[in-house]
PDB file of C-alpha atoms in Angstrom:
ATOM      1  CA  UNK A   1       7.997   1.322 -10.572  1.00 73.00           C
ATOM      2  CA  UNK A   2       8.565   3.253  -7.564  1.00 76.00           C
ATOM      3  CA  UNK A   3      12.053   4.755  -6.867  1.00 80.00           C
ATOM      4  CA  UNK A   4      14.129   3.043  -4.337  1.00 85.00           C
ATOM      5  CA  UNK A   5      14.088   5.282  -1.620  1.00 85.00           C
ATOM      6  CA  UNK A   6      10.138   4.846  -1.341  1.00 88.00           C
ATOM      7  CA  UNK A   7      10.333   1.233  -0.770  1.00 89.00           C
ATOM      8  CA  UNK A   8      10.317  -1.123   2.137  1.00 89.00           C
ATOM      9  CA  UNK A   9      13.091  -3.554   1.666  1.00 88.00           C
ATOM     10  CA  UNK A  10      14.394  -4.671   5.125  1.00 90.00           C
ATOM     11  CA  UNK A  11      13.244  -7.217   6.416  1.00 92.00           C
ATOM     12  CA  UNK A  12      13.268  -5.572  10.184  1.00 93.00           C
ATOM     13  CA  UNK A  13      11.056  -2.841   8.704  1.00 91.00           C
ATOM     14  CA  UNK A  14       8.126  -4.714   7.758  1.00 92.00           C
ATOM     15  CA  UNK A  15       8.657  -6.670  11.115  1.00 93.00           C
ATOM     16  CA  UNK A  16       8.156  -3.073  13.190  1.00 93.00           C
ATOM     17  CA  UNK A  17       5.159  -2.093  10.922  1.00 94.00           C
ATOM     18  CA  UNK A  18       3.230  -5.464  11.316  1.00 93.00           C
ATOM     19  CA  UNK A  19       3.729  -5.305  15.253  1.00 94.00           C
ATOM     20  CA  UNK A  20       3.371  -1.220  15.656  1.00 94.00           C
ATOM     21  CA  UNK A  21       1.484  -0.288  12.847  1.00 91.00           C
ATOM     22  CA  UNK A  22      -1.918   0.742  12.573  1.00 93.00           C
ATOM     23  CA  UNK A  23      -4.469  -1.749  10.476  1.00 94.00           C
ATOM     24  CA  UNK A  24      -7.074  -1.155   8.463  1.00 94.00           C
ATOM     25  CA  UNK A  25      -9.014  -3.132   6.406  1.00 94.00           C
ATOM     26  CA  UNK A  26     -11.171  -3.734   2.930  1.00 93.00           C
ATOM     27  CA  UNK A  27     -12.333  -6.548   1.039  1.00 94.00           C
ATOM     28  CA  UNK A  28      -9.670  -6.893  -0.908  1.00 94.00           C
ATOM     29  CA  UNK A  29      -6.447  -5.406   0.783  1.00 95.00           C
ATOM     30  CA  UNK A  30      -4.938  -4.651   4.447  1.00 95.00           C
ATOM     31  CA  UNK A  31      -2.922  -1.679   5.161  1.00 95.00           C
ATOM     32  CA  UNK A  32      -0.274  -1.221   8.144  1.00 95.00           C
ATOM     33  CA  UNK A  33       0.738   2.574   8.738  1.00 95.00           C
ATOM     34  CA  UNK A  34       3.229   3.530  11.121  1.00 93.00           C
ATOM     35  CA  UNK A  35       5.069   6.643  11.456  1.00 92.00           C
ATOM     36  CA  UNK A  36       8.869   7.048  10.079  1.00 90.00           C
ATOM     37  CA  UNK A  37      11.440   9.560  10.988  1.00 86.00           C
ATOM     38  CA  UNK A  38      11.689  10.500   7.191  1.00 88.00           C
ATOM     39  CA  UNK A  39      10.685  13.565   5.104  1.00 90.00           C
ATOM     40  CA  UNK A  40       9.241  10.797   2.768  1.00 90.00           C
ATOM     41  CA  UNK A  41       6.331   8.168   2.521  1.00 91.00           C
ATOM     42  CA  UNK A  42       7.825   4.707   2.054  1.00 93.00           C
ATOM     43  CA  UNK A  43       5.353   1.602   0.813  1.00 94.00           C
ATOM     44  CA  UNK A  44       5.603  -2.060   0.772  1.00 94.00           C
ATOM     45  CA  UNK A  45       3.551  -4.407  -1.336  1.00 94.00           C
ATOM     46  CA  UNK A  46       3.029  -8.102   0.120  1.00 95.00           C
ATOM     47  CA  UNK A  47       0.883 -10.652  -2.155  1.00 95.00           C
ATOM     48  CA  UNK A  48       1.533 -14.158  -0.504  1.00 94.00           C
ATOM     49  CA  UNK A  49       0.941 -17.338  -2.371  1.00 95.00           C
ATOM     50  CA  UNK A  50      -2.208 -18.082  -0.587  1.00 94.00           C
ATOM     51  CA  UNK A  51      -3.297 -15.016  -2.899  1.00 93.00           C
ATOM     52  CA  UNK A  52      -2.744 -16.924  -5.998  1.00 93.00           C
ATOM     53  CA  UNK A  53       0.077 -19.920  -6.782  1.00 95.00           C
ATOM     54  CA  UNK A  54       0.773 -18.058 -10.416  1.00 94.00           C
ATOM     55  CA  UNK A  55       3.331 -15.636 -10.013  1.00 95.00           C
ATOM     56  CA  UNK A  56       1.959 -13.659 -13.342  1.00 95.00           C
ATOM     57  CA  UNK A  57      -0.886 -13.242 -11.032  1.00 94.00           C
ATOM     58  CA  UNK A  58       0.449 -11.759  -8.007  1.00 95.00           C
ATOM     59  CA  UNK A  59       3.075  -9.705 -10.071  1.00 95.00           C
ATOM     60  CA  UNK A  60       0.076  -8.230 -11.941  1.00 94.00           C
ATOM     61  CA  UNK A  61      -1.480  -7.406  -8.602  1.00 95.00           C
ATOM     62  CA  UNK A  62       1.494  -5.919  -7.518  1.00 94.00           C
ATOM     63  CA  UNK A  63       1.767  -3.865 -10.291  1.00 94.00           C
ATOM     64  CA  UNK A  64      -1.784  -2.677  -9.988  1.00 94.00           C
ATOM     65  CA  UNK A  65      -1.454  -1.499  -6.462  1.00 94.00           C
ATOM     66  CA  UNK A  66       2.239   0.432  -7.360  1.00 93.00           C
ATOM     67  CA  UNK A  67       0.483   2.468 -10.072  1.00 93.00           C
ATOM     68  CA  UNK A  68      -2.366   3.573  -7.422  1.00 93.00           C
ATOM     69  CA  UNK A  69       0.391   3.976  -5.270  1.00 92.00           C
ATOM     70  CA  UNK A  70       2.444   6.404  -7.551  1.00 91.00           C
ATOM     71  CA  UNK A  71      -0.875   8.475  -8.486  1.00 91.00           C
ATOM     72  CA  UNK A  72      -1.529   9.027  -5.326  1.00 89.00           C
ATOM     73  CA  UNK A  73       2.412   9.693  -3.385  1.00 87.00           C
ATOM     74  CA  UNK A  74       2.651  13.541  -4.428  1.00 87.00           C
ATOM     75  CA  UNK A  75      -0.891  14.453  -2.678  1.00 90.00           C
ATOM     76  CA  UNK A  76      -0.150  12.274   0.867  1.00 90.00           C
ATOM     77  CA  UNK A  77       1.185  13.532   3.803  1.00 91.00           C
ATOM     78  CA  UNK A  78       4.811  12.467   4.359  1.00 90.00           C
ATOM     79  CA  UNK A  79       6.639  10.936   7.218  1.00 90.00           C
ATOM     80  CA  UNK A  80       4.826   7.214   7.033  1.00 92.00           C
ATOM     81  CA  UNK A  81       5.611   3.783   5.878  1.00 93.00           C
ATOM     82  CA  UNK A  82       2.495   1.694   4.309  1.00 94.00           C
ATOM     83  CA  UNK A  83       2.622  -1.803   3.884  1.00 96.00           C
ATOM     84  CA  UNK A  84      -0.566  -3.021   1.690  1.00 96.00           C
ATOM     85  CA  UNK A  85      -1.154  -6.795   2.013  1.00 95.00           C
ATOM     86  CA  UNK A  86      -3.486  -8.145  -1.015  1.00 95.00           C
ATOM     87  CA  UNK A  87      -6.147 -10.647  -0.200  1.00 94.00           C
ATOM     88  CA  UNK A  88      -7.547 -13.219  -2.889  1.00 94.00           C
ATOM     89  CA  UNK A  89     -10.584 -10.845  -3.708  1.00 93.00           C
ATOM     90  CA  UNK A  90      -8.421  -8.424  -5.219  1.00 93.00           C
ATOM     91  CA  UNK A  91      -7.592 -10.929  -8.412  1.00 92.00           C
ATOM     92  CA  UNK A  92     -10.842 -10.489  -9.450  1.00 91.00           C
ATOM     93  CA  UNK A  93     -11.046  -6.899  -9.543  1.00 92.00           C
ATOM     94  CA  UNK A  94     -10.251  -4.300 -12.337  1.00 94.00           C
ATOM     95  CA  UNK A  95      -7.548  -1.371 -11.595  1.00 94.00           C
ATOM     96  CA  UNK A  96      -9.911   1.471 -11.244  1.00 95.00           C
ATOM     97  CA  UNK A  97     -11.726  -0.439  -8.052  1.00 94.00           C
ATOM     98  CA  UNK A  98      -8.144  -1.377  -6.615  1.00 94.00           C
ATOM     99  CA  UNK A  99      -7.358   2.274  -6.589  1.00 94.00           C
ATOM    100  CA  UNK A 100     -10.836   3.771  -5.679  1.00 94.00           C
ATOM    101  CA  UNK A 101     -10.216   1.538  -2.634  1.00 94.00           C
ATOM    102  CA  UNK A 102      -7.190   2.540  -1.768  1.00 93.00           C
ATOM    103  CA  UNK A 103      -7.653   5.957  -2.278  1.00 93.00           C
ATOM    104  CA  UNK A 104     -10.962   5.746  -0.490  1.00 93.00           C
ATOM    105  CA  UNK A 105      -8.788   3.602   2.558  1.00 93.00           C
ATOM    106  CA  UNK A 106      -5.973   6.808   2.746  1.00 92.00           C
ATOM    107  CA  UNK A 107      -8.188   9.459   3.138  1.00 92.00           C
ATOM    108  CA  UNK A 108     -10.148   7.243   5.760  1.00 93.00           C
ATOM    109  CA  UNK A 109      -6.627   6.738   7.664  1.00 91.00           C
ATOM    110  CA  UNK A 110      -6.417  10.663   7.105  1.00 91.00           C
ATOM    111  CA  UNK A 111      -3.148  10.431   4.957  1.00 90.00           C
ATOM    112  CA  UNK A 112      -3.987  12.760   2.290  1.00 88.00           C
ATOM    113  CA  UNK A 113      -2.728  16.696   3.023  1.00 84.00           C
ATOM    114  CA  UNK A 114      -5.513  19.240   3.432  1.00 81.00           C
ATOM    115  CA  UNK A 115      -6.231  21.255   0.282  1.00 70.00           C
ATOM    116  CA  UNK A 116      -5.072  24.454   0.640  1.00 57.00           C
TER     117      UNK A 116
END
């Protein structure tokens, strides 16, 4: 689970992100980034019904894409928000593609920090 101050919950938030934010895309997921004035990274996770009409199944997804997301928070560079939308490809995939995409899809959008 991630903690509460890392989430998107506002509904304005994810409104400003879908119109400003920067898009990128894979064959199983979006991701929006747009820049915060925080010290912190904060994500959303959207899985629409289109996705799947079982709620077990877009939970699961969910779940799948915080756990990347919590691996990966400590080595990103701060001051963003990320919203990652799931498309219907992703049900199909196990958890260690879903996060070598993702991680492959942040260092593309240059959001890891450089090793020192």
């Amino acid at each position: 689970m991630l903690a509460r101050q890392l989430r998107l919950v506002k509904e304005k938030d994810f409104k400003k992100i879908f119109k400003q934010g920067k898009s990128f895309y894979t064959k199983i997921f979006q991701i929006k980034v747009l820049t915060n004035e925080l010290e912190i990274n904060r994500y959303g996770i959207v899985i629409s019904t289109k996705v799947s009409k079982k709620s077990v199944e877009r939970n699961k997804l969910k779940r799948q894409f915080r756990a990347a997301i919590n691996e990966f928070d400590k080595k990103l560079v701060s001051g963003f928000d990320l919203v990652i939308i799931g498309f219907p490809a992703a049900l199909s995939q196990e958890y260690k593609f879903i996060k070598n995409e993702l991680e492959k899809s942040l260092f593309i959008l240059k959001l890891f920090k450089p090793y020192k």
